[in-house]
Coordinates of C-alpha atoms and ligand atoms in Angstrom, one line a residue:
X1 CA -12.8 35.7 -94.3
X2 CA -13.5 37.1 -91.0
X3 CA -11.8 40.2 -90.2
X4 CA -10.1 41.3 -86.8
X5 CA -9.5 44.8 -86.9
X6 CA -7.1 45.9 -83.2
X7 CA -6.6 49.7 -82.9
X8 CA -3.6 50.3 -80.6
X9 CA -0.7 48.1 -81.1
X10 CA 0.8 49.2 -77.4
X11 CA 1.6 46.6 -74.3
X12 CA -1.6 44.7 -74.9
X13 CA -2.5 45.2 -78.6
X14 CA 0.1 44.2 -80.2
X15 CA 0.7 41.1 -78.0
X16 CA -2.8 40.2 -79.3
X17 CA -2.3 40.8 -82.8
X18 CA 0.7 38.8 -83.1
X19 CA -1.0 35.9 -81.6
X20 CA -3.7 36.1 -83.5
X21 CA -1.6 36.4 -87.0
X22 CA 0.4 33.5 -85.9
X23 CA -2.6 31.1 -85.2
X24 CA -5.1 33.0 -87.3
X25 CA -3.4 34.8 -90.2
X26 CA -1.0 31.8 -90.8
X27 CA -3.5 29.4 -91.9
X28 CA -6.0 31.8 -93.5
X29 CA -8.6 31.2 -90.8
X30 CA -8.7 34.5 -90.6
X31 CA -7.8 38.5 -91.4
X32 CA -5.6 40.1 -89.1
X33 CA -5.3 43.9 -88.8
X34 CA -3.7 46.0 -86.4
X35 CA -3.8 50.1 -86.6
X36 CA -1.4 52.5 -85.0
X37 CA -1.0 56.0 -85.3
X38 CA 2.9 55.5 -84.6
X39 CA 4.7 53.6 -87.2
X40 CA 7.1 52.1 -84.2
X41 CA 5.7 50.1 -81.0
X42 CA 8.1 50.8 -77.7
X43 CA 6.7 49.0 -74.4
X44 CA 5.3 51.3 -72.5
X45 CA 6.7 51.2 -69.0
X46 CA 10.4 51.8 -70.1
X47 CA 9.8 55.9 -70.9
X48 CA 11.3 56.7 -67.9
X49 CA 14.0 55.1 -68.4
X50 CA 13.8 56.9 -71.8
X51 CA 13.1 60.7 -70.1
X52 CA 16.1 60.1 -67.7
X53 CA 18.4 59.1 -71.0
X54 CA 19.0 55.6 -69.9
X55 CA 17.8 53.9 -72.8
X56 CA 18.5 53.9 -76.1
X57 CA 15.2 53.9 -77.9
X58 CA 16.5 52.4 -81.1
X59 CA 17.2 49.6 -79.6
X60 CA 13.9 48.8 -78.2
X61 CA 11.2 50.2 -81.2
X62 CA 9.9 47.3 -83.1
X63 CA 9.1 48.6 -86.4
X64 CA 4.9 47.2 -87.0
X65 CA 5.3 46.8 -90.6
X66 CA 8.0 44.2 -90.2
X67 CA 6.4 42.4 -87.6
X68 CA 3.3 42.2 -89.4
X69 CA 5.0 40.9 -91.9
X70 CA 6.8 38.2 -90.0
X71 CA 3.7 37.6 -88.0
X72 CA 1.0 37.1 -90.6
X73 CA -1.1 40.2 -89.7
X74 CA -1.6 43.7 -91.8
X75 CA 0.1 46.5 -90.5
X76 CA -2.4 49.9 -91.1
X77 CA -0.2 53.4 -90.2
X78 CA -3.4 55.7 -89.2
X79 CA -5.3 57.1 -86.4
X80 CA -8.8 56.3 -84.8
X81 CA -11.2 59.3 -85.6
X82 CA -14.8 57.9 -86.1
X83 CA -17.1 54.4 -85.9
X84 CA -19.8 53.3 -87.8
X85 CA -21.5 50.6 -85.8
X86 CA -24.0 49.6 -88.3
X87 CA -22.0 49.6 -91.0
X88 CA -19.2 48.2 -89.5
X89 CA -16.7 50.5 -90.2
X90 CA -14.4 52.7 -88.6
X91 CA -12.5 55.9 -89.5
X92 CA -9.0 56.9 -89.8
X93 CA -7.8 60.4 -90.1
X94 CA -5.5 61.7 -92.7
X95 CA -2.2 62.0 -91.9
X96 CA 0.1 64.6 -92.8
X97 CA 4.1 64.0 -93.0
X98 CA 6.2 64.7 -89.9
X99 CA 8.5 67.1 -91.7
X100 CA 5.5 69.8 -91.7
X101 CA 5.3 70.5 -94.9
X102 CA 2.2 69.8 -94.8
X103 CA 1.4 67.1 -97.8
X104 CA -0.9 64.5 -97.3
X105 CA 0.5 61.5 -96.9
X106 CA -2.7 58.9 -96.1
X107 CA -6.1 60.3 -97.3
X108 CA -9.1 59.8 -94.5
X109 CA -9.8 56.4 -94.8
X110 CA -12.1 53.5 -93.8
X111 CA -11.6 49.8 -92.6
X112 CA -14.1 47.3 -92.9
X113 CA -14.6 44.9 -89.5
X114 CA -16.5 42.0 -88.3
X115 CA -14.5 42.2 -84.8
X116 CA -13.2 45.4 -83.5
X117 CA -10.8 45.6 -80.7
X118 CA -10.8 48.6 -79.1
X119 CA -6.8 49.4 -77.4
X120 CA -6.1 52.5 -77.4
X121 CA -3.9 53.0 -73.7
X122 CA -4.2 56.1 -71.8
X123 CA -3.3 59.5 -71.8
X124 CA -2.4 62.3 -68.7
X125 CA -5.2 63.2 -67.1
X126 CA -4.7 67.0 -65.6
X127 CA -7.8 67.2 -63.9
X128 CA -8.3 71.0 -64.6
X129 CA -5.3 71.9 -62.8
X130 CA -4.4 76.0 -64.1
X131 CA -1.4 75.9 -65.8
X132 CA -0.7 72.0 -66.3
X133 CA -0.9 71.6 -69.6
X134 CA 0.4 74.0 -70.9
X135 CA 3.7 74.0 -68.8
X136 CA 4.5 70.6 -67.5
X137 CA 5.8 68.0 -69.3
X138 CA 4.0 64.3 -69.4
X139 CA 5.3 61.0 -70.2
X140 CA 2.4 58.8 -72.3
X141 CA 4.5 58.9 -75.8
X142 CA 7.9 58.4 -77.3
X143 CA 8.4 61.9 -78.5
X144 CA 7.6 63.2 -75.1
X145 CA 9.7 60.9 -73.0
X146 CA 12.4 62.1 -75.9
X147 CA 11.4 65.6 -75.6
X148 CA 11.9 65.9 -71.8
X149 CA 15.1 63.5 -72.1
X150 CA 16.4 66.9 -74.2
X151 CA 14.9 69.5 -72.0
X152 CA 16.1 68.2 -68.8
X153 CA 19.8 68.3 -70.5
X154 CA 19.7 71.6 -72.2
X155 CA 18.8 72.6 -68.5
X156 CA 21.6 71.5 -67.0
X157 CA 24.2 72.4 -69.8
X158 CA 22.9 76.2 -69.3
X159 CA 23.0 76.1 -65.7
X160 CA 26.5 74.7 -65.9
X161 CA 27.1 77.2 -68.2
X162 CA 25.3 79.8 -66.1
X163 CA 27.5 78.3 -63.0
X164 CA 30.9 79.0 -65.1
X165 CA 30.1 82.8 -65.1
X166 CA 29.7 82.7 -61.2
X167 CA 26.0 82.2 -61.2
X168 CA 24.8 79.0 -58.8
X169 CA 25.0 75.7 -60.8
X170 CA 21.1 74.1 -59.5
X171 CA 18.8 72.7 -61.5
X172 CA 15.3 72.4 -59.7
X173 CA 13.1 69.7 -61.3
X174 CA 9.1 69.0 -59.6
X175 CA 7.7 65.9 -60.0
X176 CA 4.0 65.8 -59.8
X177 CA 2.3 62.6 -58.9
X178 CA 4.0 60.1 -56.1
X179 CA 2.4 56.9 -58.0
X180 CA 5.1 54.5 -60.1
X181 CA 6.0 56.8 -62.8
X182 CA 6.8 59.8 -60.9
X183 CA 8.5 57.6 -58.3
X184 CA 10.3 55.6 -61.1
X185 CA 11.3 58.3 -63.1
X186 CA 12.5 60.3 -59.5
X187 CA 14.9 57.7 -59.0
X188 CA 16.1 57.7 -62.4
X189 CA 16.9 61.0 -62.5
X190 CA 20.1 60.5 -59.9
X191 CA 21.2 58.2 -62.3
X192 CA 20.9 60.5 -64.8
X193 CA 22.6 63.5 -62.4
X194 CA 26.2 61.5 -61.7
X195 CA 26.5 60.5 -65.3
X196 CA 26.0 64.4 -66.2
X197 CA 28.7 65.2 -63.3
X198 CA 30.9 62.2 -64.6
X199 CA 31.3 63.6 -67.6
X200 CA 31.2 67.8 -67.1
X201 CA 27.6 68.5 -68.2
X202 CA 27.0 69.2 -64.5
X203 CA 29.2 70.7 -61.7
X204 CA 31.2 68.2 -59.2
X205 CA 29.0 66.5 -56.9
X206 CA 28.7 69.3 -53.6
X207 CA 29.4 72.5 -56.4
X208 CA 26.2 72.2 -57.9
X209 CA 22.7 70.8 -57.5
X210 CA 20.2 69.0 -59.0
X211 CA 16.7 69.6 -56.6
X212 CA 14.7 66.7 -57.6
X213 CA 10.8 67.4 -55.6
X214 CA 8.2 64.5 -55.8
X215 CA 4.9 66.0 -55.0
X216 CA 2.4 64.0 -54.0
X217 CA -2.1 65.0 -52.8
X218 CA -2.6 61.7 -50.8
X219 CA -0.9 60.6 -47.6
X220 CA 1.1 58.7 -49.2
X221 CA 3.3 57.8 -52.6
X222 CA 2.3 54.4 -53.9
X223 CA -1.2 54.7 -52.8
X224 CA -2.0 51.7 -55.0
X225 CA 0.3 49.5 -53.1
X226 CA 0.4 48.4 -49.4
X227 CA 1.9 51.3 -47.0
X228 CA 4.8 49.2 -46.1
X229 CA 6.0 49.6 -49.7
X230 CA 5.3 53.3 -49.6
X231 CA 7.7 54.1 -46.5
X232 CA 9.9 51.7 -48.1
X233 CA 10.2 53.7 -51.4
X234 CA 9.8 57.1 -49.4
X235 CA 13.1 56.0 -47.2
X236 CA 15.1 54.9 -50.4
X237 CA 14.3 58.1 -52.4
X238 CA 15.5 60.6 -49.6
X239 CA 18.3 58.2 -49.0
X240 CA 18.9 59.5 -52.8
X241 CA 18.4 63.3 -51.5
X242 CA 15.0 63.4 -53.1
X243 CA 12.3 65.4 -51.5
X244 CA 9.3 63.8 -51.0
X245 CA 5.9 66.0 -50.4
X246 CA 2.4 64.2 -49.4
X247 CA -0.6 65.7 -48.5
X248 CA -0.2 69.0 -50.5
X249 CA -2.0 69.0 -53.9
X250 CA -0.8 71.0 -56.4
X251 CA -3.0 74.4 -57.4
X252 CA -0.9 76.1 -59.8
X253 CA 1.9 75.5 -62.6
X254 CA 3.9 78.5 -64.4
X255 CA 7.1 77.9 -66.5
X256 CA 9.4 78.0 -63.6
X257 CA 7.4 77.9 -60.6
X258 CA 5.0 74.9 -58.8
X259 CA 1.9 76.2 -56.4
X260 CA 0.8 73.9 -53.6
X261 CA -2.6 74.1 -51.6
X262 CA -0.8 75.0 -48.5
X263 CA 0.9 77.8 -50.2
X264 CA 3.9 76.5 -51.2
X265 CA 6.4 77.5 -53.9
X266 CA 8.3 74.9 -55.3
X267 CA 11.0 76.6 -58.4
X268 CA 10.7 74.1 -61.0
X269 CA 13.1 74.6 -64.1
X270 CA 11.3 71.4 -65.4
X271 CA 8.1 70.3 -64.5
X272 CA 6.9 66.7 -64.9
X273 CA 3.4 66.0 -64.8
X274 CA 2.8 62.2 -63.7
X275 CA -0.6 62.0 -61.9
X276 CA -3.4 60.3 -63.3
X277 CA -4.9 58.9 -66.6
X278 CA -7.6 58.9 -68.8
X279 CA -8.5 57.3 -72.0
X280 CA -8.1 59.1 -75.3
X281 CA -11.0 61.7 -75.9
X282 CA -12.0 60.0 -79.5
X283 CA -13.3 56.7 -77.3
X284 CA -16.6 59.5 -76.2
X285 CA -16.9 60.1 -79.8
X286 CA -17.6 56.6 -80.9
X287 CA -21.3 56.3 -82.0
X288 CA -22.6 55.8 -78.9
X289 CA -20.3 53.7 -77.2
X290 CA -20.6 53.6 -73.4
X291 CA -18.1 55.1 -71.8
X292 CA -17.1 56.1 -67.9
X293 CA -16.3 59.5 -66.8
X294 CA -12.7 59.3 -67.9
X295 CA -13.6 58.2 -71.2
X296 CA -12.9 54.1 -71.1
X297 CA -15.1 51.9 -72.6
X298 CA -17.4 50.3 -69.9
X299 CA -16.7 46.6 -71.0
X300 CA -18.5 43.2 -70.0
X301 CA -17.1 40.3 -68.2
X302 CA -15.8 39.0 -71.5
X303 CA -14.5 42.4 -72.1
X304 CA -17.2 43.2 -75.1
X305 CA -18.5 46.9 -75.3
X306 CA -21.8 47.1 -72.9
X307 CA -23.1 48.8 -76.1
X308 CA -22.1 46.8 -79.2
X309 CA -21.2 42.7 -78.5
X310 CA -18.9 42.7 -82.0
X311 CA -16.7 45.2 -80.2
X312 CA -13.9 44.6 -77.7
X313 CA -11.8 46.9 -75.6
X314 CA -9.2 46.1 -72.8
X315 CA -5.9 47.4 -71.6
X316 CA -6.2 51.1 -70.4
X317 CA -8.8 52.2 -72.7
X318 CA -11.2 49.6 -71.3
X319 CA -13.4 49.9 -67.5
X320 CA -13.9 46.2 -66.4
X321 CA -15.3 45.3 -63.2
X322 CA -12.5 42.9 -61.0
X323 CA -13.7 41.9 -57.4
X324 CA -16.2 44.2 -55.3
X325 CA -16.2 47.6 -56.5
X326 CA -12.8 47.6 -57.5
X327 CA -11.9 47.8 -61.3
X328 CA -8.8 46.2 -63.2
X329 CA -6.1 48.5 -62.4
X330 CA -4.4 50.4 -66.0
X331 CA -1.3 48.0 -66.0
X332 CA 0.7 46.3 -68.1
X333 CA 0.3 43.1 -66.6
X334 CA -3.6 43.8 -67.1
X335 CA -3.3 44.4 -70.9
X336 CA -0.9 41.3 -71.2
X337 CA -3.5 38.8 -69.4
X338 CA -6.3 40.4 -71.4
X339 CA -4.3 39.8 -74.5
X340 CA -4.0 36.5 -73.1
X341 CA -7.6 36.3 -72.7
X342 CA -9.1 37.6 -76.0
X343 CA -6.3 35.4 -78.2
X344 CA -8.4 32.5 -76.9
X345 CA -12.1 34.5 -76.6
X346 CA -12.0 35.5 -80.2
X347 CA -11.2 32.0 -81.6
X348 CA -14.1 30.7 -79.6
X349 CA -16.4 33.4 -81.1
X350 CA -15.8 32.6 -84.8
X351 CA -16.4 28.8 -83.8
X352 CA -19.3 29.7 -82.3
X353 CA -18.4 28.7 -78.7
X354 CA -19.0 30.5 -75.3
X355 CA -16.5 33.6 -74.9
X356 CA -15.9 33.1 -71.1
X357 CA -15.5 35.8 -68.6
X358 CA -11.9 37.8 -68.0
X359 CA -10.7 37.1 -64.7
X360 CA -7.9 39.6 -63.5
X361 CA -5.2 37.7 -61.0
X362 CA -2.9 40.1 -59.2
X363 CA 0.9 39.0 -59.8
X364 CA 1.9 41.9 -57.3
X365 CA 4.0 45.2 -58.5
X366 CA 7.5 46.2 -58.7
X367 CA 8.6 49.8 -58.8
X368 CA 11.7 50.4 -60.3
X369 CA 14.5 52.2 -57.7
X370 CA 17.2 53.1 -60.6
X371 CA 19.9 50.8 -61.7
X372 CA 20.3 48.2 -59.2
X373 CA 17.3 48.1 -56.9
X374 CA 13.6 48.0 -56.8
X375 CA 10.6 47.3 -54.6
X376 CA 7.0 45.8 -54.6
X377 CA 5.4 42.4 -53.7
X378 CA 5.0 39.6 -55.3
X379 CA 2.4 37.0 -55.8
X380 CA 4.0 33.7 -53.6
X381 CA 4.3 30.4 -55.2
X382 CA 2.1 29.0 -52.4
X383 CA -1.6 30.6 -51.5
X384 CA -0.1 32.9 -49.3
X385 CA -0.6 36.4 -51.0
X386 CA 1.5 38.5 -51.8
X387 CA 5.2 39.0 -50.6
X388 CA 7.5 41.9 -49.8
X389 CA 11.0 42.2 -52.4
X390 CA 13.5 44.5 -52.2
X391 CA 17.0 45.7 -53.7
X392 CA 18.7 43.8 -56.3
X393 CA 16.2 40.4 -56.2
X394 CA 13.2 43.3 -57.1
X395 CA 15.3 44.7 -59.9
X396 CA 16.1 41.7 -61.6
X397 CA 12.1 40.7 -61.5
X398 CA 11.7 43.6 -62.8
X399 CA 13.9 43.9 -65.6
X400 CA 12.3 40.1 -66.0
X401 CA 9.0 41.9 -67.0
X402 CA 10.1 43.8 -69.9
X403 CA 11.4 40.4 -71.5
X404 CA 8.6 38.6 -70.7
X405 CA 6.4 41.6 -73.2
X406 CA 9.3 40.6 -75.6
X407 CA 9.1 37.0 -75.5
X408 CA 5.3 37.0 -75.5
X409 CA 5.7 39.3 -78.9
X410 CA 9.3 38.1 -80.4
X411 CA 9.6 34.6 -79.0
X412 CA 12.3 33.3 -77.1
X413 CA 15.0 33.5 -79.7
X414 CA 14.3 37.2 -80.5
X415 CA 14.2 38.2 -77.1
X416 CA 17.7 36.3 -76.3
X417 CA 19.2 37.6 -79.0
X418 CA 18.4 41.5 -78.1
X419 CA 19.4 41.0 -74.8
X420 CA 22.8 40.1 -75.7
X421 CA 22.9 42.6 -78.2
X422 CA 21.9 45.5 -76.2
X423 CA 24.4 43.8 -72.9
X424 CA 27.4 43.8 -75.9
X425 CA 26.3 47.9 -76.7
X426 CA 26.2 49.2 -73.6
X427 CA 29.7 47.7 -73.2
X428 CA 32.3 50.6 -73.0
X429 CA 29.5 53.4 -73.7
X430 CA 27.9 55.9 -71.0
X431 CA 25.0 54.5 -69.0
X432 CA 23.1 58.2 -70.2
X433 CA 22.7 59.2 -73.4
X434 CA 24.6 62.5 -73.6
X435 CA 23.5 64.5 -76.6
Ligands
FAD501 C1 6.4 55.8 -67.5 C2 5.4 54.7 -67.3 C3 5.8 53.6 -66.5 C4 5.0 52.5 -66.3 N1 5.4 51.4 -65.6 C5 4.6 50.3 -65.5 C6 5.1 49.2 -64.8 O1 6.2 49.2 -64.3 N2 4.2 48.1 -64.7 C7 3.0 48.1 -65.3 O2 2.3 47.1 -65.2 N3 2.5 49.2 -65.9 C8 3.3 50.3 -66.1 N4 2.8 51.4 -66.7 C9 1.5 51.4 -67.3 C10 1.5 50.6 -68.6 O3 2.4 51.2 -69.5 C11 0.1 50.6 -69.3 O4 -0.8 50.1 -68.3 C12 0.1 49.7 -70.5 O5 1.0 50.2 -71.5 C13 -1.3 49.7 -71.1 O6 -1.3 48.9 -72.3 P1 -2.4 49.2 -73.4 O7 -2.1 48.2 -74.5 O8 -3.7 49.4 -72.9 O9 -2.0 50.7 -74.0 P2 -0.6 51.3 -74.5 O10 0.6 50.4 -74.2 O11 -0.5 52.7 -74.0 O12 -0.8 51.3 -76.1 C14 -1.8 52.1 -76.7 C15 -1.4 52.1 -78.2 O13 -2.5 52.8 -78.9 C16 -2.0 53.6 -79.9 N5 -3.1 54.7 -80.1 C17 -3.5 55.6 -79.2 N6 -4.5 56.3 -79.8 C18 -4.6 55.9 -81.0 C19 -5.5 56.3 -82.1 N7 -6.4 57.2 -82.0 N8 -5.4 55.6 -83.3 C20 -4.5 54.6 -83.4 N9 -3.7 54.2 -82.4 C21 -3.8 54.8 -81.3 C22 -0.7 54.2 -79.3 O14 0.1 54.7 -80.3 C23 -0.2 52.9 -78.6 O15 0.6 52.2 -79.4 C24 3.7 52.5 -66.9 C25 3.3 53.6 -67.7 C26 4.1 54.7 -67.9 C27 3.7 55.9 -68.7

């Protein structure tokens, strides 16, 4: 039987995988696995919402064993380490248990493919910058939007604690990257702040402060999107007393401090590092595969490897060309219409039929402004381009695009059924997590 193996079971990956186990798998046409070095998929784009407390991850991990098993696919626990093109083959690590004691739990082992899909995401990029790795935060996994969650409230419960001896109660926090996740998870963050004040973990609002800096290198945040969505956002986050800073890159980060190019000192009792991606390191490792200077595969129109037609990549992991010199942007909505894509590509491929070429259509973006608002365009029903939203119209279009990543991976029922679930939990509890 043929045999599909997809490495990354994130945003696009897994969408892909269950599509292919319910057409494929189901009827035997075909073997279906999907590999993940996390045992638990949680959609991307909510870890802000994770870092600022304001989801409960539990209720939004799908465990992949289960869904495998419901969706006709093999679920494989194990990380990417090497390829064997000729061979067909490809690597995992051996992985050790999480407790650190350090026994074995998976040898190194080796899968057998005919297809490989290659989708892998993205990872920070720090682009050199002294200090950046080492003491600023990111936000590409679960334990690290977890990790900062706790961080950024041990922080304030000391400096309320600090304020309660007479010291000042202020909490300085420097976000660096003005693109959606810095802007995003700036926003969430006042959330975040008067839930803390409504229940004592931070000082009454005007006896205490929480110094929220978004820094920014280009002229302006968003630089992705049109510039009357930039001002937009820029008005409605200093509306929320959040500093924004363009056109100073950052030089320098120590534990408590932030450098600028002009000279600048930002203090910084947590530092978030939000600008820029690349692809995971492994991808340049991979016999030869061609790869771009931030180490995604350089993929075809039909998004097969430049180097090696039996192997696929798409999502972030993946460089594909999209109109002029312009690539597909790393976006959700790009993974899911790739997903979309290869479900019908691959089943072409093992009839023998033409693949087809990817084509990328821009549905517009939505940045999420905290609880109730948003902002971004929108692709018009007519041929019009794209459209301006704002407030509480944006918000709810874009809460619309996490459930339409559950319904393309749950199904309708699923997805209905979580949604009332989680409305019936949050019912009576804090809108933060608190411990
Ligand atoms: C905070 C935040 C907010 C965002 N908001 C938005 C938004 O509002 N809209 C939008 O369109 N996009 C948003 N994005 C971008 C979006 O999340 C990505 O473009 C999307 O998740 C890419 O999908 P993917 O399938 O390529 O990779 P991912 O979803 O990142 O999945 C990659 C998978 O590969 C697995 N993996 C990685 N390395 C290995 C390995 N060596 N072996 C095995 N498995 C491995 C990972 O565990 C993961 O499950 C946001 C991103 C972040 C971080």
């Amino acid at each position: 039987m043929h045999r599909i193996v997809i490495v990354g079971g994130g945003a696009g990956g897994l969408e892909l995988a269950t599509r292919l186990g319910d057409r494929l798998g189901k009827a035997g046409r075909a073997q279906i696995i999907l590999v993940d070095r996390c045992p638990t998929h949680v959609w991307k784009p909510l870890l802000h919402e994770v870092a600022a407390g304001s989801l409960d991850t539990h209720a939004h991990q799908i465990t992949y064993a289960a869904h495998a098993h419901w969706h006709h696919f093999e679920f494989v626990h194990g990380e990417l380490a090497g390829l064997d093109r000729e061979g067909r083959t490809i690597r995992l690590n051996a992985m050790m248990d999480s407790e650190e004691r350090g026994e074995e739990v998976f040898p190194v082992r080796v899968l057998n493919y005919d297809t490989l899909v290659l989708a892998l995401g993205s990872r920070t990029n720090f682009f050199g910058i002294a200090g950046a790795e080492r003491n600023a935060i990111t936000l590409d996994t679960l334990e690290q939007a977890e990790r900062l969650r706790k961080h950024l409230l041990q922080t304030c419960v000391r400096s309320r604690a600090l304020a309660s001896g007479g010291k000042e109660d202020s909490v300085g926090i420097a976000i660096i990257g003005g693109g959606a996740t810095g802007v995003e998870l700036a926003a969430e963050l006042r959330r975040m702040e008067s839930t803390f004040r409504q229940f004592g973990l931070l000082a009454p609002e005007g006896q205490g402060v929480m110094k929220v800096t978004l820094l920014e290198a280009g002229e302006r945040i968003l630089p992705v999107l049109s510039p009357k969505i930039s001002e937009s956002t820029r008005t409605s986050l200093e509306s929320m007393g959040i500093e924004v800073s363009v056109s100073d890159a950052v030089t320098d980060v120590s534990t408590r401090t932030v450098r600028t190019k002009s000279g600048r000192l930002i203090p910084a009792d947590v530092t978030i590092w939000a600008a820029g991606i690349k692809a995971p390191d492994v991808l340049a490792t991979l016999d030869g595969l061609a790869v771009n200077r931030i180490n995604q595969i350089k993929v075809t129109g039909s998004l097969q490897s430049e180097t090696d037609e039996n192997i696929f990549a798409f999502g972030d992991c993946a460089s594909c060309s999209w109109t002029g010199n312009r690539m597909v942007p790393p976006r959700a909505q790009a993974a899911h219409q790739q997903a979309l894509f290869l479900f019908k590509a691959l089943r072409a491929r093992m009839e023998g039929s033409a693949v087809g070429v990817f084509q990328y259509k821009d549905h517009g973006s939505l940045v999420s402004l905290g609880s109730s608002s948003a902002v971004g365009s929108v692709a018009a029903v007519a041929n019009i381009g794209n459209v301006f939203v704002k407030g509480l119209v944006a918000n709810l279009m874009y809460a619309g695009l996490y459930q339409k990543h559950l319904m393309a991976v749950s199904g309708m029922w699923r997805m209905v059924v979580g949604l009332i679930a989680h409305g019936l939990r949050r019912a009576g509890a804090p809108r933060v997590k608190l411990h």
